[in-house]
């Protein structure tokens, strides 16, 4: 059980959660290699902020998210994680991440990625 992190602000909400939302959030929003205690934690999603709003960016975002979230499966904390992208071509790309925990419980995590 963890204290929930508000995905819009990065602050704690005061709620207690028993799913992997915080782990997913931290792995996606932390720039890869920037966390001093674990250089493997994080993603390359931050590099897409300067990319044009092209279809190829959607493929890169999905790949970066899958790479960042794979350790959660490797550690045995989740049974499956699937990543889908939605690209309305308005300067934002949305990642829809479905996490299946070992208990079979599923939750959806949405992650916006800014592009130009």
mmCIF file of N, CA and C in Angstrom:
data_model
loop_
_atom_site.group_PDB
_atom_site.id
_atom_site.type_symbol
_atom_site.label_atom_id
_atom_site.label_comp_id
_atom_site.label_asym_id
_atom_site.label_seq_id
_atom_site.Cartn_x
_atom_site.Cartn_y
_atom_site.Cartn_z
ATOM 1 N N UNK A 1 0.844 -1.175 0.000
ATOM 2 C CA UNK A 1 0.000 0.000 0.000
ATOM 3 C C UNK A 1 0.890 1.238 0.000
ATOM 4 N N UNK A 2 0.570 2.156 -0.886
ATOM 5 C CA UNK A 2 1.338 3.382 -1.046
ATOM 6 C C UNK A 2 0.423 4.581 -0.939
ATOM 7 N N UNK A 3 1.027 5.715 -0.706
ATOM 8 C CA UNK A 3 0.289 6.970 -0.817
ATOM 9 C C UNK A 3 0.251 7.331 -2.291
ATOM 10 N N UNK A 4 -0.915 7.703 -2.770
ATOM 11 C CA UNK A 4 -1.112 7.980 -4.189
ATOM 12 C C UNK A 4 -0.434 9.279 -4.611
ATOM 13 N N UNK A 5 0.209 9.237 -5.763
ATOM 14 C CA UNK A 5 0.792 10.427 -6.373
ATOM 15 C C UNK A 5 -0.203 10.959 -7.391
ATOM 16 N N UNK A 6 -0.508 12.243 -7.307
ATOM 17 C CA UNK A 6 -1.381 12.894 -8.280
ATOM 18 C C UNK A 6 -0.604 13.022 -9.584
ATOM 19 N N UNK A 7 -1.085 12.399 -10.643
ATOM 20 C CA UNK A 7 -0.347 12.364 -11.908
ATOM 21 C C UNK A 7 -0.327 13.715 -12.614
ATOM 22 N N UNK A 8 -1.181 14.644 -12.221
ATOM 23 C CA UNK A 8 -1.171 15.977 -12.838
ATOM 24 C C UNK A 8 -0.160 16.908 -12.176
ATOM 25 N N UNK A 9 0.031 16.755 -10.853
ATOM 26 C CA UNK A 9 0.896 17.680 -10.131
ATOM 27 C C UNK A 9 2.183 17.050 -9.614
ATOM 28 N N UNK A 10 2.194 15.735 -9.443
ATOM 29 C CA UNK A 10 3.359 15.065 -8.880
ATOM 30 C C UNK A 10 3.372 15.081 -7.362
ATOM 31 N N UNK A 11 2.334 15.630 -6.741
ATOM 32 C CA UNK A 11 2.225 15.681 -5.280
ATOM 33 C C UNK A 11 1.420 14.486 -4.770
ATOM 34 N N UNK A 12 1.557 14.203 -3.476
ATOM 35 C CA UNK A 12 0.740 13.161 -2.867
ATOM 36 C C UNK A 12 -0.685 13.659 -2.690
ATOM 37 N N UNK A 13 -1.655 12.759 -2.889
ATOM 38 C CA UNK A 13 -3.064 13.130 -2.764
ATOM 39 C C UNK A 13 -3.602 12.898 -1.360
ATOM 40 N N UNK A 14 -2.935 12.088 -0.577
ATOM 41 C CA UNK A 14 -3.437 11.734 0.748
ATOM 42 C C UNK A 14 -4.214 10.428 0.730
ATOM 43 N N UNK A 15 -4.502 9.902 -0.448
ATOM 44 C CA UNK A 15 -5.211 8.629 -0.576
ATOM 45 C C UNK A 15 -4.214 7.473 -0.503
ATOM 46 N N UNK A 16 -4.700 6.333 -0.058
ATOM 47 C CA UNK A 16 -3.897 5.119 -0.019
ATOM 48 C C UNK A 16 -4.329 4.240 -1.187
ATOM 49 N N UNK A 17 -3.362 3.711 -1.933
ATOM 50 C CA UNK A 17 -3.673 2.839 -3.068
ATOM 51 C C UNK A 17 -2.966 1.504 -2.893
ATOM 52 N N UNK A 18 -3.502 0.489 -3.539
ATOM 53 C CA UNK A 18 -2.869 -0.833 -3.482
ATOM 54 C C UNK A 18 -2.645 -1.397 -4.877
ATOM 55 N N UNK A 19 -2.408 -0.500 -5.843
ATOM 56 C CA UNK A 19 -2.072 -0.940 -7.193
ATOM 57 C C UNK A 19 -0.781 -0.255 -7.626
ATOM 58 N N UNK A 20 -0.380 -0.458 -8.834
ATOM 59 C CA UNK A 20 0.946 -0.045 -9.307
ATOM 60 C C UNK A 20 0.972 1.328 -9.981
ATOM 61 N N UNK A 21 -0.008 2.172 -9.729
ATOM 62 C CA UNK A 21 -0.054 3.480 -10.382
ATOM 63 C C UNK A 21 1.209 4.292 -10.139
ATOM 64 N N UNK A 22 1.690 4.332 -8.900
ATOM 65 C CA UNK A 22 2.893 5.116 -8.601
ATOM 66 C C UNK A 22 4.111 4.582 -9.338
ATOM 67 N N UNK A 23 4.243 3.271 -9.405
ATOM 68 C CA UNK A 23 5.388 2.676 -10.098
ATOM 69 C C UNK A 23 5.355 3.018 -11.587
ATOM 70 N N UNK A 24 4.176 2.956 -12.184
ATOM 71 C CA UNK A 24 4.034 3.300 -13.597
ATOM 72 C C UNK A 24 4.349 4.779 -13.806
ATOM 73 N N UNK A 25 3.778 5.624 -12.973
ATOM 74 C CA UNK A 25 3.999 7.067 -13.087
ATOM 75 C C UNK A 25 5.485 7.410 -12.988
ATOM 76 N N UNK A 26 6.163 6.885 -11.994
ATOM 77 C CA UNK A 26 7.584 7.206 -11.796
ATOM 78 C C UNK A 26 8.447 6.703 -12.948
ATOM 79 N N UNK A 27 8.157 5.525 -13.459
ATOM 80 C CA UNK A 27 8.958 4.983 -14.561
ATOM 81 C C UNK A 27 8.751 5.757 -15.852
ATOM 82 N N UNK A 28 7.560 6.317 -16.052
ATOM 83 C CA UNK A 28 7.302 7.068 -17.279
ATOM 84 C C UNK A 28 7.767 8.517 -17.189
ATOM 85 N N UNK A 29 7.593 9.157 -16.055
ATOM 86 C CA UNK A 29 7.828 10.589 -15.943
ATOM 87 C C UNK A 29 9.258 10.961 -15.546
ATOM 88 N N UNK A 30 10.023 10.015 -15.046
ATOM 89 C CA UNK A 30 11.409 10.280 -14.675
ATOM 90 C C UNK A 30 12.283 10.124 -15.924
ATOM 91 N N UNK A 31 13.071 11.130 -16.261
ATOM 92 C CA UNK A 31 13.994 10.968 -17.403
ATOM 93 C C UNK A 31 14.981 9.827 -17.135
ATOM 94 N N UNK A 32 15.153 8.980 -18.097
ATOM 95 C CA UNK A 32 16.036 7.819 -17.949
ATOM 96 C C UNK A 32 17.436 8.252 -17.535
ATOM 97 N N UNK A 33 17.944 7.620 -16.479
ATOM 98 C CA UNK A 33 19.294 7.886 -15.993
ATOM 99 C C UNK A 33 19.416 9.043 -15.025
ATOM 100 N N UNK A 34 18.324 9.729 -14.719
ATOM 101 C CA UNK A 34 18.423 10.908 -13.860
ATOM 102 C C UNK A 34 18.236 10.616 -12.368
ATOM 103 N N UNK A 35 17.742 9.431 -12.031
ATOM 104 C CA UNK A 35 17.530 9.099 -10.619
ATOM 105 C C UNK A 35 18.809 8.503 -10.057
ATOM 106 N N UNK A 36 19.358 9.117 -9.031
ATOM 107 C CA UNK A 36 20.672 8.751 -8.516
ATOM 108 C C UNK A 36 20.737 7.327 -7.961
ATOM 109 N N UNK A 37 19.646 6.822 -7.406
ATOM 110 C CA UNK A 37 19.677 5.510 -6.770
ATOM 111 C C UNK A 37 19.530 4.359 -7.769
ATOM 112 N N UNK A 38 19.004 4.648 -8.961
ATOM 113 C CA UNK A 38 18.809 3.611 -9.969
ATOM 114 C C UNK A 38 18.870 4.256 -11.347
ATOM 115 N N UNK A 39 19.996 4.157 -11.988
ATOM 116 C CA UNK A 39 20.188 4.792 -13.296
ATOM 117 C C UNK A 39 19.339 4.148 -14.394
ATOM 118 N N UNK A 40 18.769 2.964 -14.135
ATOM 119 C CA UNK A 40 17.933 2.290 -15.118
ATOM 120 C C UNK A 40 16.466 2.700 -15.003
ATOM 121 N N UNK A 41 16.096 3.422 -13.947
ATOM 122 C CA UNK A 41 14.715 3.849 -13.760
ATOM 123 C C UNK A 41 14.421 5.047 -14.642
ATOM 124 N N UNK A 42 13.295 5.007 -15.323
ATOM 125 C CA UNK A 42 12.878 6.147 -16.124
ATOM 126 C C UNK A 42 12.616 5.775 -17.569
ATOM 127 N N UNK A 43 12.280 6.791 -18.352
ATOM 128 C CA UNK A 43 11.961 6.577 -19.761
ATOM 129 C C UNK A 43 12.590 7.677 -20.612
ATOM 130 N N UNK A 44 12.496 7.470 -21.897
ATOM 131 C CA UNK A 44 12.970 8.461 -22.866
ATOM 132 C C UNK A 44 11.832 9.323 -23.400
ATOM 133 N N UNK A 45 10.663 9.272 -22.782
ATOM 134 C CA UNK A 45 9.516 10.055 -23.251
ATOM 135 C C UNK A 45 9.806 11.552 -23.268
ATOM 136 N N UNK A 46 10.639 12.014 -22.353
ATOM 137 C CA UNK A 46 10.949 13.442 -22.303
ATOM 138 C C UNK A 46 11.627 13.926 -23.592
ATOM 139 N N UNK A 47 12.259 13.024 -24.328
ATOM 140 C CA UNK A 47 12.936 13.422 -25.572
ATOM 141 C C UNK A 47 11.947 13.741 -26.694
ATOM 142 N N UNK A 48 10.703 13.349 -26.526
ATOM 143 C CA UNK A 48 9.697 13.569 -27.569
ATOM 144 C C UNK A 48 9.093 14.971 -27.524
ATOM 145 N N UNK A 49 9.384 15.735 -26.479
ATOM 146 C CA UNK A 49 8.809 17.074 -26.349
ATOM 147 C C UNK A 49 9.224 18.000 -27.483
ATOM 148 N N UNK A 50 10.309 17.697 -28.147
ATOM 149 C CA UNK A 50 10.782 18.533 -29.254
ATOM 150 C C UNK A 50 10.534 17.912 -30.615
ATOM 151 N N UNK A 51 9.798 16.810 -30.621
ATOM 152 C CA UNK A 51 9.497 16.125 -31.880
ATOM 153 C C UNK A 51 8.226 16.704 -32.503
ATOM 154 N N UNK A 52 8.159 16.637 -33.825
ATOM 155 C CA UNK A 52 6.960 17.068 -34.520
ATOM 156 C C UNK A 52 5.853 16.041 -34.314
ATOM 157 N N UNK A 53 4.635 16.481 -34.476
ATOM 158 C CA UNK A 53 3.456 15.652 -34.247
ATOM 159 C C UNK A 53 3.214 14.734 -35.448
ATOM 160 N N UNK A 54 4.106 13.756 -35.625
ATOM 161 C CA UNK A 54 4.037 12.816 -36.737
ATOM 162 C C UNK A 54 3.680 11.423 -36.227
ATOM 163 N N UNK A 55 3.235 10.564 -37.122
ATOM 164 C CA UNK A 55 2.858 9.198 -36.744
ATOM 165 C C UNK A 55 4.049 8.429 -36.159
ATOM 166 N N UNK A 56 5.244 8.685 -36.645
ATOM 167 C CA UNK A 56 6.419 7.975 -36.136
ATOM 168 C C UNK A 56 6.670 8.265 -34.659
ATOM 169 N N UNK A 57 6.247 9.425 -34.191
ATOM 170 C CA UNK A 57 6.412 9.776 -32.775
ATOM 171 C C UNK A 57 5.535 8.878 -31.909
ATOM 172 N N UNK A 58 4.376 8.521 -32.420
ATOM 173 C CA UNK A 58 3.486 7.612 -31.701
ATOM 174 C C UNK A 58 4.145 6.253 -31.492
ATOM 175 N N UNK A 59 4.822 5.766 -32.515
ATOM 176 C CA UNK A 59 5.519 4.481 -32.408
ATOM 177 C C UNK A 59 6.675 4.561 -31.415
ATOM 178 N N UNK A 60 7.413 5.666 -31.455
ATOM 179 C CA UNK A 60 8.507 5.853 -30.498
ATOM 180 C C UNK A 60 7.985 5.930 -29.063
ATOM 181 N N UNK A 61 6.902 6.655 -28.859
ATOM 182 C CA UNK A 61 6.335 6.800 -27.518
ATOM 183 C C UNK A 61 5.921 5.444 -26.960
ATOM 184 N N UNK A 62 5.286 4.628 -27.780
ATOM 185 C CA UNK A 62 4.880 3.290 -27.331
ATOM 186 C C UNK A 62 6.102 2.458 -26.970
ATOM 187 N N UNK A 63 7.136 2.523 -27.805
ATOM 188 C CA UNK A 63 8.357 1.757 -27.546
ATOM 189 C C UNK A 63 9.036 2.233 -26.257
ATOM 190 N N UNK A 64 9.156 3.545 -26.079
ATOM 191 C CA UNK A 64 9.790 4.084 -24.871
ATOM 192 C C UNK A 64 9.016 3.688 -23.613
ATOM 193 N N UNK A 65 7.688 3.723 -23.685
ATOM 194 C CA UNK A 65 6.872 3.348 -22.530
ATOM 195 C C UNK A 65 7.026 1.864 -22.216
ATOM 196 N N UNK A 66 7.008 1.015 -23.236
ATOM 197 C CA UNK A 66 7.171 -0.420 -23.010
ATOM 198 C C UNK A 66 8.525 -0.737 -22.392
ATOM 199 N N UNK A 67 9.571 -0.075 -22.872
ATOM 200 C CA UNK A 67 10.908 -0.298 -22.310
ATOM 201 C C UNK A 67 10.966 0.144 -20.850
ATOM 202 N N UNK A 68 10.356 1.268 -20.538
ATOM 203 C CA UNK A 68 10.394 1.793 -19.167
ATOM 204 C C UNK A 68 9.589 0.925 -18.208
ATOM 205 N N UNK A 69 8.513 0.305 -18.692
ATOM 206 C CA UNK A 69 7.626 -0.468 -17.818
ATOM 207 C C UNK A 69 7.987 -1.945 -17.739
ATOM 208 N N UNK A 70 8.838 -2.441 -18.608
ATOM 209 C CA UNK A 70 9.218 -3.851 -18.607
ATOM 210 C C UNK A 70 9.777 -4.325 -17.260
ATOM 211 N N UNK A 71 10.578 -3.519 -16.533
ATOM 212 C CA UNK A 71 11.076 -3.982 -15.237
ATOM 213 C C UNK A 71 9.976 -4.306 -14.220
ATOM 214 N N UNK A 72 8.796 -3.695 -14.353
ATOM 215 C CA UNK A 72 7.697 -4.013 -13.435
ATOM 216 C C UNK A 72 7.234 -5.451 -13.663
ATOM 217 N N UNK A 73 7.240 -5.890 -14.908
ATOM 218 C CA UNK A 73 6.892 -7.284 -15.216
ATOM 219 C C UNK A 73 8.034 -8.204 -14.811
ATOM 220 N N UNK A 74 9.266 -7.801 -15.131
ATOM 221 C CA UNK A 74 10.437 -8.624 -14.800
ATOM 222 C C UNK A 74 10.582 -8.853 -13.305
ATOM 223 N N UNK A 75 10.192 -7.854 -12.501
ATOM 224 C CA UNK A 75 10.264 -7.967 -11.039
ATOM 225 C C UNK A 75 9.141 -8.825 -10.468
ATOM 226 N N UNK A 76 8.179 -9.197 -11.291
ATOM 227 C CA UNK A 76 7.066 -10.013 -10.819
ATOM 228 C C UNK A 76 5.982 -9.216 -10.121
ATOM 229 N N UNK A 77 5.908 -7.896 -10.380
ATOM 230 C CA UNK A 77 4.874 -7.083 -9.741
ATOM 231 C C UNK A 77 3.624 -6.969 -10.601
ATOM 232 N N UNK A 78 3.724 -7.242 -11.899
ATOM 233 C CA UNK A 78 2.577 -7.192 -12.798
ATOM 234 C C UNK A 78 2.614 -8.395 -13.722
ATOM 235 N N UNK A 79 1.441 -8.862 -14.095
ATOM 236 C CA UNK A 79 1.353 -9.994 -15.012
ATOM 237 C C UNK A 79 1.496 -9.536 -16.458
ATOM 238 N N UNK A 80 0.939 -8.357 -16.778
ATOM 239 C CA UNK A 80 0.984 -7.870 -18.149
ATOM 240 C C UNK A 80 0.807 -6.356 -18.162
ATOM 241 N N UNK A 81 1.455 -5.719 -19.107
ATOM 242 C CA UNK A 81 1.287 -4.283 -19.320
ATOM 243 C C UNK A 81 1.168 -4.071 -20.822
ATOM 244 N N UNK A 82 0.067 -3.436 -21.240
ATOM 245 C CA UNK A 82 -0.100 -3.135 -22.665
ATOM 246 C C UNK A 82 -0.188 -1.621 -22.838
ATOM 247 N N UNK A 83 0.430 -1.153 -23.902
ATOM 248 C CA UNK A 83 0.505 0.279 -24.177
ATOM 249 C C UNK A 83 -0.157 0.558 -25.521
ATOM 250 N N UNK A 84 -1.099 1.498 -25.512
ATOM 251 C CA UNK A 84 -1.739 1.956 -26.751
ATOM 252 C C UNK A 84 -1.574 3.471 -26.816
ATOM 253 N N UNK A 85 -1.538 3.988 -28.027
ATOM 254 C CA UNK A 85 -1.380 5.427 -28.201
ATOM 255 C C UNK A 85 -2.586 6.012 -28.920
ATOM 256 N N UNK A 86 -2.872 7.258 -28.597
ATOM 257 C CA UNK A 86 -3.897 8.013 -29.295
ATOM 258 C C UNK A 86 -3.266 9.350 -29.666
ATOM 259 N N UNK A 87 -3.293 9.684 -30.927
ATOM 260 C CA UNK A 87 -2.629 10.884 -31.401
ATOM 261 C C UNK A 87 -3.622 11.764 -32.163
ATOM 262 N N UNK A 88 -4.246 12.730 -31.474
ATOM 263 C CA UNK A 88 -5.218 13.595 -32.143
ATOM 264 C C UNK A 88 -4.581 14.700 -32.986
ATOM 265 N N UNK A 89 -3.258 14.769 -33.021
ATOM 266 C CA UNK A 89 -2.502 15.776 -33.788
ATOM 267 C C UNK A 89 -2.852 17.200 -33.359
ATOM 268 N N UNK A 90 -2.904 17.399 -32.047
ATOM 269 C CA UNK A 90 -3.154 18.724 -31.485
ATOM 270 C C UNK A 90 -2.019 19.169 -30.556
ATOM 271 N N UNK A 91 -0.863 18.564 -30.724
ATOM 272 C CA UNK A 91 0.275 18.897 -29.874
ATOM 273 C C UNK A 91 0.404 17.998 -28.657
ATOM 274 N N UNK A 92 -0.497 17.058 -28.511
ATOM 275 C CA UNK A 92 -0.440 16.103 -27.401
ATOM 276 C C UNK A 92 -0.618 14.695 -27.947
ATOM 277 N N UNK A 93 0.104 13.786 -27.362
ATOM 278 C CA UNK A 93 -0.021 12.369 -27.659
ATOM 279 C C UNK A 93 -0.432 11.716 -26.351
ATOM 280 N N UNK A 94 -1.380 10.826 -26.370
ATOM 281 C CA UNK A 94 -1.834 10.180 -25.136
ATOM 282 C C UNK A 94 -1.463 8.709 -25.156
ATOM 283 N N UNK A 95 -0.852 8.280 -24.071
ATOM 284 C CA UNK A 95 -0.560 6.866 -23.867
ATOM 285 C C UNK A 95 -1.621 6.296 -22.947
ATOM 286 N N UNK A 96 -2.263 5.228 -23.363
ATOM 287 C CA UNK A 96 -3.209 4.494 -22.526
ATOM 288 C C UNK A 96 -2.544 3.184 -22.144
ATOM 289 N N UNK A 97 -2.277 3.029 -20.867
ATOM 290 C CA UNK A 97 -1.524 1.881 -20.382
ATOM 291 C C UNK A 97 -2.435 1.041 -19.502
ATOM 292 N N UNK A 98 -2.606 -0.213 -19.871
ATOM 293 C CA UNK A 98 -3.409 -1.125 -19.070
ATOM 294 C C UNK A 98 -2.462 -2.066 -18.346
ATOM 295 N N UNK A 99 -2.559 -2.058 -17.030
ATOM 296 C CA UNK A 99 -1.701 -2.887 -16.193
ATOM 297 C C UNK A 99 -2.555 -3.987 -15.575
ATOM 298 N N UNK A 100 -2.125 -5.230 -15.759
ATOM 299 C CA UNK A 100 -2.780 -6.368 -15.123
ATOM 300 C C UNK A 100 -1.878 -6.815 -13.982
ATOM 301 N N UNK A 101 -2.378 -6.653 -12.772
ATOM 302 C CA UNK A 101 -1.595 -7.051 -11.607
ATOM 303 C C UNK A 101 -1.635 -8.567 -11.445
ATOM 304 N N UNK A 102 -0.817 -9.097 -10.569
ATOM 305 C CA UNK A 102 -0.748 -10.538 -10.364
ATOM 306 C C UNK A 102 -2.061 -11.096 -9.851
ATOM 307 N N UNK A 103 -2.848 -10.281 -9.174
ATOM 308 C CA UNK A 103 -4.150 -10.708 -8.659
ATOM 309 C C UNK A 103 -5.206 -10.791 -9.759
ATOM 310 N N UNK A 104 -4.877 -10.293 -10.953
ATOM 311 C CA UNK A 104 -5.827 -10.258 -12.050
ATOM 312 C C UNK A 104 -6.538 -8.921 -12.172
ATOM 313 N N UNK A 105 -6.389 -8.084 -11.162
ATOM 314 C CA UNK A 105 -7.003 -6.755 -11.193
ATOM 315 C C UNK A 105 -6.315 -5.910 -12.256
ATOM 316 N N UNK A 106 -7.121 -5.159 -13.007
ATOM 317 C CA UNK A 106 -6.582 -4.302 -14.062
ATOM 318 C C UNK A 106 -6.874 -2.847 -13.742
ATOM 319 N N UNK A 107 -5.970 -1.982 -14.156
ATOM 320 C CA UNK A 107 -6.244 -0.552 -14.082
ATOM 321 C C UNK A 107 -5.633 0.125 -15.297
ATOM 322 N N UNK A 108 -6.216 1.256 -15.653
ATOM 323 C CA UNK A 108 -5.775 2.031 -16.810
ATOM 324 C C UNK A 108 -5.039 3.263 -16.308
ATOM 325 N N UNK A 109 -3.903 3.522 -16.905
ATOM 326 C CA UNK A 109 -3.122 4.713 -16.591
ATOM 327 C C UNK A 109 -2.994 5.518 -17.872
ATOM 328 N N UNK A 110 -3.357 6.793 -17.827
ATOM 329 C CA UNK A 110 -3.239 7.663 -18.985
ATOM 330 C C UNK A 110 -2.078 8.625 -18.785
ATOM 331 N N UNK A 111 -1.259 8.745 -19.802
ATOM 332 C CA UNK A 111 -0.076 9.585 -19.722
ATOM 333 C C UNK A 111 -0.022 10.498 -20.940
ATOM 334 N N UNK A 112 -0.171 11.826 -20.748
ATOM 335 C CA UNK A 112 -0.036 12.730 -21.877
ATOM 336 C C UNK A 112 1.431 13.000 -22.184
ATOM 337 N N UNK A 113 1.756 13.105 -23.466
ATOM 338 C CA UNK A 113 3.104 13.425 -23.907
ATOM 339 C C UNK A 113 2.993 14.639 -24.827
ATOM 340 N N UNK A 114 3.684 15.714 -24.480
ATOM 341 C CA UNK A 114 3.635 16.920 -25.293
ATOM 342 C C UNK A 114 4.561 16.778 -26.492
ATOM 343 N N UNK A 115 4.051 17.124 -27.653
ATOM 344 C CA UNK A 115 4.836 17.176 -28.884
ATOM 345 C C UNK A 115 4.528 18.500 -29.581
ATOM 346 N N UNK A 116 5.340 18.868 -30.563
ATOM 347 C CA UNK A 116 5.070 20.145 -31.262
ATOM 348 C C UNK A 116 4.612 19.902 -32.679
#
